[in-house]
Every structure is written in structure tokens, then in C-alpha cells.
Phi, psi and omega in degrees: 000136191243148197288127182293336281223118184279268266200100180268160175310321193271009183268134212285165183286162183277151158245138201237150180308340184296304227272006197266319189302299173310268186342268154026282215293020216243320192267353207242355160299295170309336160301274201302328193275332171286299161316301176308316200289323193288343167300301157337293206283333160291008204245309214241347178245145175283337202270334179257358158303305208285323163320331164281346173267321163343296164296353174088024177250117213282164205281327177301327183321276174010293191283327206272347215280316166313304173300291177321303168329282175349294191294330177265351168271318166300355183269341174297317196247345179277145174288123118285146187297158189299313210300297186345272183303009181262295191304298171307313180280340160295326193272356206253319192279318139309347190265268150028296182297315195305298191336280176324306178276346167289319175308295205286352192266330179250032156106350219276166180272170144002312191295312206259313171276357148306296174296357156311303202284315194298335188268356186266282115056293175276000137334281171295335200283313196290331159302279153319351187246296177347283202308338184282328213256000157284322165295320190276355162298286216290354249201292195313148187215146209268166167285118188301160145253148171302143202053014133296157174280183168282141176308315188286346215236328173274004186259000000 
């Protein structure tokens, strides 16, 4: 028996490039800001120095690690060639994974490797929304109008 129904309930809904964008800039504010606090607290907290010797890390690590963090978030949040923001979310997804495993490797609980797994977490969502949201740049097209040429015929 077919649904009489023009638009039945269970059919998900479109996601249109706005609602892709907004998501984009939403997750990847939290993101950047989660990153930013934790570059602060290496850079500016004692409690989390100690935690890097906790881990088994020399003291510099620490500072270049806090910069770089710096540096990926502005190649993140600036319009930069694509190649950029690639490098940075890769470099953002290794520092993330060392995290994890450096906790879990010297026993630590929840407590200490939890904002790691939350911040991976707001990683993928903000990577992934990139990516959708570089495919449907490249796929758009303006809407033709009438008695305009085609967008593509003008270039």
C-alpha cells in the first residue's frame, strides 16, 4: 500500500549549505575556544606544568606545543588555501590522539582524559562540517535568471 502522505514523517529532512555553515562555524567556535583555553593553561597554569612532567614530557614540550595549538587555530578560523586547514586539523588530530594515549598509558582516569576524548569529539564534528561544507562550495551554482547568460558560460 503506498503512503497518500506528499511528504511522509519519516523522511529526513534536506540539509541545505546555510544550516551546514552555521553548524561549521558553531562547532568549530567551540573547538577553537576549547583549544585556545587549553594552550593558555600550558602556557600560564602550574598545575598543568606539572601535569606534562606527570606524563613524562621535557618542560619545552609544553610551550611549543601551546603555540602550535595558537597557530592551528588561526590557519583554522582565517580564509586560508584549503591545503592549510588540512595540515592544522591533521596536526590538531595528532595532538589529540598523543593526548589520549599518553593519559591512558600512565594510568590516569576519566578525570584527566576526558577533555581530550570532549575535544576529539568537537574535532570530528568541526572537520566533517569543513568537509561538507567544501563540497557543496564547490557543486553551487547561483540560481539562472531569466534573460541572464549561465553562470558557467560567463566565466
Amino acid at each position: 500500500m503506498e503512503s497518500t502522505l506528499q511528504n511522509p514523517a519519516f523522511v529526513a529532512a534536506k540539509i541545505t549549505p546555510r544550516f551546514t555553515a552555521i553548524a561549521y562555524w558553531i562547532v568549530t567556535v567551540l573547538f577553537c575556544l576549547q583549544m585556545g583555553f587549553t594552550a593558555y593553561a600550558q602556557l600560564r597554569l602550574p598545575q598543568v606544568a606539572q601535569s606534562f612532567i606527570h606524563l613524562g614530557f621535557p618542560a619545552y614540550f609544553r610551550v611549543e606545543l601551546s603555540w602550535a595549538k595558537l597557530i592551528g587555530i588561526a590557519l583554522i578560523l582565517a580564509p586560508v588555501p584549503a591545503r592549510f586547514k588540512e595540515w592544522a586539523y591533521a596536526g590538531f588530530a595528532i595532538n589529540l590522539a598523543s593526548a589520549l594515549i599518553a593519559h591512558l598509558s600512565v594510568g590516569d582516569g576519566p578525570e584527566a582524559w576526558g577533555w581530550a576524548a570532549g575535544t576529539s569529539v568537537l574535532w570530528g564534528l568541526s572537520y566533517l562540517s569543513w568537509r561538507r561544507l567544501q563540497v557543496t562550495h564547490e557543486n553551487w551554482r547561483p540560481p539562472e535568471r531569466e534573460g541572464e547568460l549561465d553562470y558557467i558560460a560567463r566565466r
